[in-house]
mmCIF file of C-alpha atoms in Angstrom:
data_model
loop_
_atom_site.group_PDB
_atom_site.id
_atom_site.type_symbol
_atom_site.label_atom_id
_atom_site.label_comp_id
_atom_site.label_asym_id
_atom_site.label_seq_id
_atom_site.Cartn_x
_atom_site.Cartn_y
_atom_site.Cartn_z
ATOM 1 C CA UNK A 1 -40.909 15.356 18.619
ATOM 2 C CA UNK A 2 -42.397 15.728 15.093
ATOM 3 C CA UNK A 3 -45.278 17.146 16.752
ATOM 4 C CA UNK A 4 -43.328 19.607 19.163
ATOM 5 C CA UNK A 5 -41.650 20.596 15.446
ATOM 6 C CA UNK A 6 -44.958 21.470 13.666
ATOM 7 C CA UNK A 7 -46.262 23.512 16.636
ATOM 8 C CA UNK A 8 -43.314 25.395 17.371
ATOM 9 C CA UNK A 9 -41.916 25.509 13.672
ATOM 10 C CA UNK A 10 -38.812 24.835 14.392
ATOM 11 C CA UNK A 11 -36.434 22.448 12.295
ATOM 12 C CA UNK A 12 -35.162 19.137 13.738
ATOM 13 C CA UNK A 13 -30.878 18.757 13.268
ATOM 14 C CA UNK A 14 -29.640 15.684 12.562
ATOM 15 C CA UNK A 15 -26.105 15.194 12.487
ATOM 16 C CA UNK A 16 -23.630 12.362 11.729
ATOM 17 C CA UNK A 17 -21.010 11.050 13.777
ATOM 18 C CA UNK A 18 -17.415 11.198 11.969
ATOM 19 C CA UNK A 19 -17.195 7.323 12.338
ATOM 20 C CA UNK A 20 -20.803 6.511 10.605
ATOM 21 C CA UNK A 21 -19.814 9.429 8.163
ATOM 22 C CA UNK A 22 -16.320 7.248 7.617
ATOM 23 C CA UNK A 23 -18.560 3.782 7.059
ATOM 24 C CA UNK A 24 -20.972 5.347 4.841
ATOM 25 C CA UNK A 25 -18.694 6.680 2.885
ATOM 26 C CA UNK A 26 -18.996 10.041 3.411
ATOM 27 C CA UNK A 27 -14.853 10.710 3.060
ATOM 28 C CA UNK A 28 -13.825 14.336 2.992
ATOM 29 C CA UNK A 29 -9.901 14.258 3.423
ATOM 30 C CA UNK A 30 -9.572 10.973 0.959
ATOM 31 C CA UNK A 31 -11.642 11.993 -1.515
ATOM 32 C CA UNK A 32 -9.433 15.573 -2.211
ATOM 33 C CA UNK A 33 -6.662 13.484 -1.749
ATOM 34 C CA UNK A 34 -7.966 10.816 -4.503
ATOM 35 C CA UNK A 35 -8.932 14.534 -6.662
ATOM 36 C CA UNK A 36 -5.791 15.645 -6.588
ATOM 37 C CA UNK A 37 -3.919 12.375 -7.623
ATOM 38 C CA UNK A 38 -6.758 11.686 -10.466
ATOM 39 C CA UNK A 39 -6.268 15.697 -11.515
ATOM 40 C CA UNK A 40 -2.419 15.263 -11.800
ATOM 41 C CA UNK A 41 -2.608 12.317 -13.606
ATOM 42 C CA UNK A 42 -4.722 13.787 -15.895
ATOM 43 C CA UNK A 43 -3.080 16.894 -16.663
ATOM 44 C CA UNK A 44 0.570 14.721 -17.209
ATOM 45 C CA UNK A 45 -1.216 12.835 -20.117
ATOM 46 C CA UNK A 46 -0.991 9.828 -17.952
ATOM 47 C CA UNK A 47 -4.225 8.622 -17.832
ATOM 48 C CA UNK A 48 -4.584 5.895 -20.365
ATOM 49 C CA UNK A 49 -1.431 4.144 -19.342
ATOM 50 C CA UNK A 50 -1.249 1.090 -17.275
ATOM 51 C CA UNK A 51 -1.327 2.351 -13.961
ATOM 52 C CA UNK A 52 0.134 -0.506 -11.101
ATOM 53 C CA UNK A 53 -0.620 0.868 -7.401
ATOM 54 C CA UNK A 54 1.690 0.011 -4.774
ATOM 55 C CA UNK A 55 1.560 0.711 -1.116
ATOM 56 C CA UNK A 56 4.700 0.626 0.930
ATOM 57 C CA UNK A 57 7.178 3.254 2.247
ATOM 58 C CA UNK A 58 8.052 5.243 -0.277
ATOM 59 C CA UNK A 59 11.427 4.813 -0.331
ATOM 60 C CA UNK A 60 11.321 1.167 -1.125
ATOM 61 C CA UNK A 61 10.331 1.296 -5.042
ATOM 62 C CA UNK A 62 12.607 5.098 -5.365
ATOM 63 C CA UNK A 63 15.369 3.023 -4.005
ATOM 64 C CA UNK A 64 14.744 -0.376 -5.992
ATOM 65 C CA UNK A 65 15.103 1.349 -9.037
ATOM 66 C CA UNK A 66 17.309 4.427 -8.805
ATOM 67 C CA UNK A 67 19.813 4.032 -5.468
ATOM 68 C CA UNK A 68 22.366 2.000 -7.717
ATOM 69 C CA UNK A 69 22.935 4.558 -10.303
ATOM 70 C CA UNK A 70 22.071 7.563 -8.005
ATOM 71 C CA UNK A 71 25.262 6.042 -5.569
ATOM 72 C CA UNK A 72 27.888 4.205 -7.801
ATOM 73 C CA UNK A 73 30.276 6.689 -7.509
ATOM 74 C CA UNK A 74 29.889 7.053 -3.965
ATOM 75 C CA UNK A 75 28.796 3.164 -2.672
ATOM 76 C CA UNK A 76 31.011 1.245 -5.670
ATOM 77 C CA UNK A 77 29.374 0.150 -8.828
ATOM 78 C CA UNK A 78 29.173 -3.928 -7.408
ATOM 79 C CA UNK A 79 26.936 -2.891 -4.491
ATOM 80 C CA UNK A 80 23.365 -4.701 -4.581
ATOM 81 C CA UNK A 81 20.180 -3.598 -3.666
ATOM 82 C CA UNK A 82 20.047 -5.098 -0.273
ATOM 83 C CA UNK A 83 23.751 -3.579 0.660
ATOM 84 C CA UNK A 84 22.480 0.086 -0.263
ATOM 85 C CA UNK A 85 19.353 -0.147 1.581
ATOM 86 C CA UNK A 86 21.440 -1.238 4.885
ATOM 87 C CA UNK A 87 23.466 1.930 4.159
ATOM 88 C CA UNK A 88 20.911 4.562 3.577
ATOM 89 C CA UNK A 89 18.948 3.284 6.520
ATOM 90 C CA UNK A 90 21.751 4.986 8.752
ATOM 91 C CA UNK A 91 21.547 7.752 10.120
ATOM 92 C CA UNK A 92 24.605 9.888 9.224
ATOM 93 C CA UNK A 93 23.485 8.699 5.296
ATOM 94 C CA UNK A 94 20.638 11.328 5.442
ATOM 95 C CA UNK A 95 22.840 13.270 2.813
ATOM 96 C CA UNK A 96 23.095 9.761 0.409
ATOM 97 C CA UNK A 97 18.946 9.600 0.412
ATOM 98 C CA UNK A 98 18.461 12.602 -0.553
ATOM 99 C CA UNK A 99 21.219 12.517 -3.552
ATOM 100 C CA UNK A 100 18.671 9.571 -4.404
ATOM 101 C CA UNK A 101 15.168 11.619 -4.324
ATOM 102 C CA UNK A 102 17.300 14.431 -6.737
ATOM 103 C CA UNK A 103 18.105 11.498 -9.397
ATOM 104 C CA UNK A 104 14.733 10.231 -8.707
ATOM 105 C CA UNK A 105 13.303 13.581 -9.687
ATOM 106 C CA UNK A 106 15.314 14.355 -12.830
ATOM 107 C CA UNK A 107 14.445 10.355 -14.254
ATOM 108 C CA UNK A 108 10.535 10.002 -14.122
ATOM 109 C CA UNK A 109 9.846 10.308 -10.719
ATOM 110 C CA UNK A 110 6.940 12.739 -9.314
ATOM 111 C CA UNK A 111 6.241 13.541 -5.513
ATOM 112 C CA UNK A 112 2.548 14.256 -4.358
ATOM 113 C CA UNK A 113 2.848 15.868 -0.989
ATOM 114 C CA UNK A 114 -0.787 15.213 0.854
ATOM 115 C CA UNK A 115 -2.714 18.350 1.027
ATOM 116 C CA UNK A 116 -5.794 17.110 1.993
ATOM 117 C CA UNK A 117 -5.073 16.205 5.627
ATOM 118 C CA UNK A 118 -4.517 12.045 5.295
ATOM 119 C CA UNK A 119 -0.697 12.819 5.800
ATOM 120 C CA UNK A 120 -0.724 9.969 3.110
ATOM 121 C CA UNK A 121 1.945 11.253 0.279
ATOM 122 C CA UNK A 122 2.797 9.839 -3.154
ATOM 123 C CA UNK A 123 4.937 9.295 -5.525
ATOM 124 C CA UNK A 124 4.233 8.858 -9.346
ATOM 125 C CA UNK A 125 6.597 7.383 -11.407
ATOM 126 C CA UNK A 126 6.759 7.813 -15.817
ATOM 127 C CA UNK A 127 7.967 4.722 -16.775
ATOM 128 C CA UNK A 128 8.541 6.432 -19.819
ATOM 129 C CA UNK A 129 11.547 8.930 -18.534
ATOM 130 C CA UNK A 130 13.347 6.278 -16.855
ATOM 131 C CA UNK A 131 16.890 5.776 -17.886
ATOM 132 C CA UNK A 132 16.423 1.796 -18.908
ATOM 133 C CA UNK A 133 20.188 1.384 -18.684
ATOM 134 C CA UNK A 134 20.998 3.021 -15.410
ATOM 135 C CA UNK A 135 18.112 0.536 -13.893
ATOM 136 C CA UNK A 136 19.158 -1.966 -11.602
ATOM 137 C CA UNK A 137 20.151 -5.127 -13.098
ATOM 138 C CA UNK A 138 19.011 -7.002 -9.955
ATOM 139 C CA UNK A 139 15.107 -5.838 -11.255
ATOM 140 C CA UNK A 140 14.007 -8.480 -13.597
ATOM 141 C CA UNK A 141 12.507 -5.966 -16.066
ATOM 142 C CA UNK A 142 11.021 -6.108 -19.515
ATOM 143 C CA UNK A 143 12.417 -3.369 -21.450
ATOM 144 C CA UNK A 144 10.330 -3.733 -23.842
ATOM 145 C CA UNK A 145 6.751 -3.440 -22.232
ATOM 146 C CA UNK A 146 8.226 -0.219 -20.926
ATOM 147 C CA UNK A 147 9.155 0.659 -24.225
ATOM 148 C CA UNK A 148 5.819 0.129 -25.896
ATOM 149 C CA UNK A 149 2.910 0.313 -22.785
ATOM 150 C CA UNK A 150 4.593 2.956 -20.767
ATOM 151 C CA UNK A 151 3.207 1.804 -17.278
ATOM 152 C CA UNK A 152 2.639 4.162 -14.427
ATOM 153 C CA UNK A 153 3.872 3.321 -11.179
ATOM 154 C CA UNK A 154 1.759 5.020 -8.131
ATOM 155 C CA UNK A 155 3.216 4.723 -4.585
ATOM 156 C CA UNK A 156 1.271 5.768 -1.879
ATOM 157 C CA UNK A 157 2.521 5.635 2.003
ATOM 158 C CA UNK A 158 0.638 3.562 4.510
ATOM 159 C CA UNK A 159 -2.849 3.755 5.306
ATOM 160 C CA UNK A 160 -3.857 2.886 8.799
ATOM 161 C CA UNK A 161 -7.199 1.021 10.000
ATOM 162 C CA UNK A 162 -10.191 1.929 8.572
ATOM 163 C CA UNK A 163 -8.223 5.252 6.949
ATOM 164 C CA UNK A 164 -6.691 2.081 3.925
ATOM 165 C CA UNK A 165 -10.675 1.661 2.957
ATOM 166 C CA UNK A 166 -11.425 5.230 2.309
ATOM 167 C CA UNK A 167 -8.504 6.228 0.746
ATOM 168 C CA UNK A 168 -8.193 2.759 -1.215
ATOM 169 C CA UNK A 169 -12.022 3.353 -2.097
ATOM 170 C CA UNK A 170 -12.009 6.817 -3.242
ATOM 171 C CA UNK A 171 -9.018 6.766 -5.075
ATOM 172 C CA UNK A 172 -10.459 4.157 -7.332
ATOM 173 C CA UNK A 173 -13.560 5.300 -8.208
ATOM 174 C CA UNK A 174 -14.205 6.827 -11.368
ATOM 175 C CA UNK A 175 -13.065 10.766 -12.020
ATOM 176 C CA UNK A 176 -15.536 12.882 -12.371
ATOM 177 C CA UNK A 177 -14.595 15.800 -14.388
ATOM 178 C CA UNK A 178 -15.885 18.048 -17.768
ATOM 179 C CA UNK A 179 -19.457 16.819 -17.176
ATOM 180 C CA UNK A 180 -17.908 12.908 -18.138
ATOM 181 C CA UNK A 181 -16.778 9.857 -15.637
ATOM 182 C CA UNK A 182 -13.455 8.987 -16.501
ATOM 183 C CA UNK A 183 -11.660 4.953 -14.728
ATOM 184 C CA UNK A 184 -8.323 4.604 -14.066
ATOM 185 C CA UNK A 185 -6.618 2.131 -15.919
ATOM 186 C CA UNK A 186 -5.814 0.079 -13.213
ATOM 187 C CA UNK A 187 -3.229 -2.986 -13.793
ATOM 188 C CA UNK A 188 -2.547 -4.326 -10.507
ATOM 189 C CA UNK A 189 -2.411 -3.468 -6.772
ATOM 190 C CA UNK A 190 0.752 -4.273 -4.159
ATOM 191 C CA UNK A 191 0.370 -4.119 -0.513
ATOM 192 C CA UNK A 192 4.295 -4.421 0.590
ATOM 193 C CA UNK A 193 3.348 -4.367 4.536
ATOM 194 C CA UNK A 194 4.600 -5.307 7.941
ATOM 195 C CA UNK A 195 2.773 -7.650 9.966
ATOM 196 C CA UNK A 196 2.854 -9.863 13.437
ATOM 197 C CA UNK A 197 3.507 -13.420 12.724
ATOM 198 C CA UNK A 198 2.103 -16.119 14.958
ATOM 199 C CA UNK A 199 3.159 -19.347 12.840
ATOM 200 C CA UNK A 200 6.617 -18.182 12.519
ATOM 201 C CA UNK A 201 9.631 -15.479 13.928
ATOM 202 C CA UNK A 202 10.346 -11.946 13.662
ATOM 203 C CA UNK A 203 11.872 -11.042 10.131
ATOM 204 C CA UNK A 204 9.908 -14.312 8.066
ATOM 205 C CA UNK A 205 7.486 -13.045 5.291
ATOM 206 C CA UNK A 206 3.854 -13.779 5.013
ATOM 207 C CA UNK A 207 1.841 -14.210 1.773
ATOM 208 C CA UNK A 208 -1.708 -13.711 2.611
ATOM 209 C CA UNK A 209 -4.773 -15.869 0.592
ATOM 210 C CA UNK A 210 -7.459 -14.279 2.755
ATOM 211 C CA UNK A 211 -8.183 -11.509 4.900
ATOM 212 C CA UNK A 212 -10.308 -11.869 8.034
ATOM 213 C CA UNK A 213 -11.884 -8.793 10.077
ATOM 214 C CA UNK A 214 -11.415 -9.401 13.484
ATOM 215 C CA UNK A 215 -15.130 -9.731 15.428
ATOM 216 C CA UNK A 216 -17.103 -10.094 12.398
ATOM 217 C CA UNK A 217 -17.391 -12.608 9.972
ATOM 218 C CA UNK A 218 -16.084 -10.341 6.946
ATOM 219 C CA UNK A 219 -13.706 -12.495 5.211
ATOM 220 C CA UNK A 220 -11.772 -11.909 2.013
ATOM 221 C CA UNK A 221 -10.493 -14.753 0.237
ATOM 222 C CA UNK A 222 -8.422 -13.395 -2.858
ATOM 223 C CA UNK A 223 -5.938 -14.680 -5.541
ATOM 224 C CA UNK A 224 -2.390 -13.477 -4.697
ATOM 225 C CA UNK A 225 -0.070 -13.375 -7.471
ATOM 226 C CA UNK A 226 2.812 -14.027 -5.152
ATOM 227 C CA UNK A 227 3.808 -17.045 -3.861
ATOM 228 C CA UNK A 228 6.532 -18.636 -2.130
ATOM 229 C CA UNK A 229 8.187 -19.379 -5.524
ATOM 230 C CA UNK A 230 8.786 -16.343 -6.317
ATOM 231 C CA UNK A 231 10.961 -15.983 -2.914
ATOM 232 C CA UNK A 232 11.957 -19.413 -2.639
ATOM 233 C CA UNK A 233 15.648 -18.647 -3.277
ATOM 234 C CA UNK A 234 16.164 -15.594 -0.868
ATOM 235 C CA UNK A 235 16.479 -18.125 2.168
ATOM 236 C CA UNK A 236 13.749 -16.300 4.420
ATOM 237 C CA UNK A 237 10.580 -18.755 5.595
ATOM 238 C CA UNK A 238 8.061 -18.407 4.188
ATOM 239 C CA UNK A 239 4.189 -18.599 5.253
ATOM 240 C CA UNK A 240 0.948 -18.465 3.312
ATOM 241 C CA UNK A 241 -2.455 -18.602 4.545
ATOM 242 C CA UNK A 242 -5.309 -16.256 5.984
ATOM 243 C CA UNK A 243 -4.474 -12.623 7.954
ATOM 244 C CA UNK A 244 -6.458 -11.009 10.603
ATOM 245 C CA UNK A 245 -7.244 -7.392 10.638
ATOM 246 C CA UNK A 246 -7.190 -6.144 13.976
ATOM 247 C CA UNK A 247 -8.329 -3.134 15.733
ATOM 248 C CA UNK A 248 -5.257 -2.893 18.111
ATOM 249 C CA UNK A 249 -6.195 -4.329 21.150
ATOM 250 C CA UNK A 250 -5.933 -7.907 19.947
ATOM 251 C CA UNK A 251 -2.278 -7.292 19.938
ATOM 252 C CA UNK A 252 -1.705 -7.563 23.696
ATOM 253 C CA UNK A 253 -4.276 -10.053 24.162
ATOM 254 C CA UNK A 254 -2.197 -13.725 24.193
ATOM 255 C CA UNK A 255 -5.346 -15.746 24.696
ATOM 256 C CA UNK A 256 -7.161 -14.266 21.377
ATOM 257 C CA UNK A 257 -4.495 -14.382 19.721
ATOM 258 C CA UNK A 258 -3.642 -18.115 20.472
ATOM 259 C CA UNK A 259 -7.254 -18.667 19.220
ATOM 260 C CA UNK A 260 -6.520 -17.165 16.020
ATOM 261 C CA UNK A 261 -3.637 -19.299 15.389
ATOM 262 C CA UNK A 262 -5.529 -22.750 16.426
ATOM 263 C CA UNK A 263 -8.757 -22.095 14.807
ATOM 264 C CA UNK A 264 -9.906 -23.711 11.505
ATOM 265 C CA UNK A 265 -9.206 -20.008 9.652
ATOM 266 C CA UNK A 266 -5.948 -21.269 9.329
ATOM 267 C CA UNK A 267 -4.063 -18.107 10.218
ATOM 268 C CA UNK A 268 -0.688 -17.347 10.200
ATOM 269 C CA UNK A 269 -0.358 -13.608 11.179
ATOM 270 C CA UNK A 270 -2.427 -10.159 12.011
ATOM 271 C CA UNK A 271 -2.215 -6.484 10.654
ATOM 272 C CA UNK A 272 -4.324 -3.922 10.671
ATOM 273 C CA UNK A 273 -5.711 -2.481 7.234
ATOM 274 C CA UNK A 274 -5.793 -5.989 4.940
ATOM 275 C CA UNK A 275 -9.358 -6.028 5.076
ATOM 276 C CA UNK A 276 -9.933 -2.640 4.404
ATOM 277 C CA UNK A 277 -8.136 -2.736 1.449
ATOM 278 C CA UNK A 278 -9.772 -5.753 0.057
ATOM 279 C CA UNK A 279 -13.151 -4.274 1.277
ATOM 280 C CA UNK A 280 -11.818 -1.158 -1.395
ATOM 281 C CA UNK A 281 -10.577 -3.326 -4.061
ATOM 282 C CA UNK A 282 -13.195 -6.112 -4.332
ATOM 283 C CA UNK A 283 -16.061 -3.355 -4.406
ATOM 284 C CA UNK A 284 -14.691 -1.216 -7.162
ATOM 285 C CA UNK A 285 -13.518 -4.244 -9.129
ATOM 286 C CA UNK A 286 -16.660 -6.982 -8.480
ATOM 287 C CA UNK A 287 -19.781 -4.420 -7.679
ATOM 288 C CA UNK A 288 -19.022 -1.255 -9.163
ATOM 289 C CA UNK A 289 -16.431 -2.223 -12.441
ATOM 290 C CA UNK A 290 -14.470 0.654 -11.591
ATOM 291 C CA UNK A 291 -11.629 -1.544 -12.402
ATOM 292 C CA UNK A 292 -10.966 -4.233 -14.172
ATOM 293 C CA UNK A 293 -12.421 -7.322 -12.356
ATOM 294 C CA UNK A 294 -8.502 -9.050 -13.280
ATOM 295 C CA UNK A 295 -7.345 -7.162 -11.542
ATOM 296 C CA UNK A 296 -3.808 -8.717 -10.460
ATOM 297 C CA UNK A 297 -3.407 -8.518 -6.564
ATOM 298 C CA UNK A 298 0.308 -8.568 -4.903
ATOM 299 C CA UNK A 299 0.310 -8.854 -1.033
ATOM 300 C CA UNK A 300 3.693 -9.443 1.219
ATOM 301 C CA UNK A 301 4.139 -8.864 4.726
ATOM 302 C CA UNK A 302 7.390 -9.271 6.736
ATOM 303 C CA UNK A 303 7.250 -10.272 10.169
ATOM 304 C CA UNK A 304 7.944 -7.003 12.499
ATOM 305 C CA UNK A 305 7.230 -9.161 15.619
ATOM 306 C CA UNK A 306 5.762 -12.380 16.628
ATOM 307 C CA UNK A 307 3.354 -11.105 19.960
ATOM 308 C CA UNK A 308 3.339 -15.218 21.005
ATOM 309 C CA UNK A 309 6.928 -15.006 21.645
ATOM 310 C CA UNK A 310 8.135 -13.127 24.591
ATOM 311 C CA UNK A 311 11.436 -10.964 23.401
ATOM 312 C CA UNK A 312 9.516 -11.074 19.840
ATOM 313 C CA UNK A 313 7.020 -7.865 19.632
ATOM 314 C CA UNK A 314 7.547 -4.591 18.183
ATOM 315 C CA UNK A 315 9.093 -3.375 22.013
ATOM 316 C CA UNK A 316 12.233 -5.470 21.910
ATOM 317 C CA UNK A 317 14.271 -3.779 19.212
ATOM 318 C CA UNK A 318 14.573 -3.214 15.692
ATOM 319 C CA UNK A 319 13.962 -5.847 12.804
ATOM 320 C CA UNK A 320 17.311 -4.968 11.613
ATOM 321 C CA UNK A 321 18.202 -7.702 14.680
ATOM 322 C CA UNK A 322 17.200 -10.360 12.958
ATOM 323 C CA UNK A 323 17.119 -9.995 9.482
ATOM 324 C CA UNK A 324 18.756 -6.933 7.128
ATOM 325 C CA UNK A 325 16.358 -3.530 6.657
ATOM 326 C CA UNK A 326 13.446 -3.989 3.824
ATOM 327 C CA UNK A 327 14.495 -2.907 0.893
#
């Protein structure tokens, strides 16, 4: 072929395919999406702050902190956190979320919609703005680390499969911008996830200590700041040990999955983007120093089906069966 080239001068095209582009890390739509987030934070004045990355649905943390106040009048003042959550996941309470988003809005909160095609949005929130005394009293916060570090809370919606490592990847890497390579001042990162148990039932919560990707022998053992302490008094089981990340077809698969649970990897569930993540995390915080190597590390999942059980996968109803709607 190099031959054929010279002696008909013609050029040879080599192209990529989109999944070798993906492993390379060759990531178009996550790395605008990471530019735009870096670029906002920037132009707020946020970017020497404490920044604390969380991914879950984005109404969790919005909720957490703001539902009470945003709803007192409505839901009564004595209404906890778990209570409101059961009532705004219902459908005729469309109009009661949204009253929550508008006092979200005017108390420190920022929406990112994506515009870079990962249909991954965000919300920012000023720790600074918030109304300390309208805050939950169910949070356990310190008033005064607000007060004096100003931490920045970044919620991002759920990656899926190998989609978590680019976006995780490229949105910690430094920001390149006015000729100079600026790092986020990254604090800690929360995966608040869903997950099928195989050690326990539908609705118990999982604290991972390792994530394993399925058909390789990529594992990745971490530190996880939570622990069943910290949950010890909510009366849910709770499991810790390793997670497998699985492509999808391991779901339906009883046999592989009965392996997983008997082998020596001592595993008590599967998802699918743990791995990825870590993959993200431990190579800007250990190889590159993107981050700060302490990095703290917060991982929960709750059990949205056990695919052992029959009458305990995803197919057979809602989670709200056995065990009141996350938060």
């Amino acid at each position: 072929m190099a031959m054929e080239e010279v002696q008909s001068q013609r050029d040879r095209k080599i192209t990529f395919s989109s999944t070798l582009r993906e492993r390379i890390g060759h990531h178009i739509h996550g790395a605008q999406w990471a530019t735009d987030i870096k670029s906002f934070v920037l132009e707020n004045n946020l970017w020497e702050r404490p920044l604390h990355i969380i991914s879950a649905n984005l109404h969790s943390v919005m909720n957490c902190l703001f539902a009470p106040s945003a709803l007192k009048h409505t839901l009564g003042e004595d209404k906890k956190i778990e209570d409101i959550a059961r009532e705004l996941s219902l459908p005729e309470n469309a109009h009661l979320n949204q009253k929550v988003r508008e006092f979200a809005l005017q108390n420190g909160m920022f929406y990112l919609a994506d515009r870079a095609g990962t249909n991954i949005h965000v919300q920012i929130f000023d720790t600074a703005m918030f109304p300390l005394p309208l805050l939950s009293p169910e949070l356990p916060i310190n008033h005064n680390i607000i007060e004096q570090e100003k931490p920045v809370l970044l919620v991002m919606d759920y990656a899926f499969g190998e989609q978590a490592f680019e976006i995780m990847d490229e949105l910690l890497k430094p920001y390149q911008t006015g000729g100079q390579s600026q790092k986020l001042n990254v604090k800690s990162i929360s995966v608040m996830g869903k997950a099928g148990i195989l050690v326990g039932h539908k609705g118990d919560l999982m604290l991972p200590t390792a994530h394993i990707f399925e058909g390789t022998a990529d594992n990745y053992p971490f530190v996880n700041e939570l622990t069943s302490e910290d949950f010890q008094d909510d009366g849910i089981p709770i499991y810790e040990g390793a997670l497998v990340t699985v492509m999808g077809t391991s779901l339906q698969n009883s046999d592989i999955l009965a392996y997983f649970k008997s082998s020596s990897w001592n595993v008590i569930g599967l998802e699918m983007e743990g791995a990825h993540l870590q993959k993200a995390i431990q190579a800007a915080s250990m190889i590159r120093k993107s981050i700060d190597d302490k990095v703290k590390l917060r991982y929960a999942y709750y059990a949205s089906d056990n695919p052992l059980l029959s009458g305990s996968t995803l197919a057979s109803g809602g989670l709200e069966q056995v065990l009141s709607p996350p938060i």
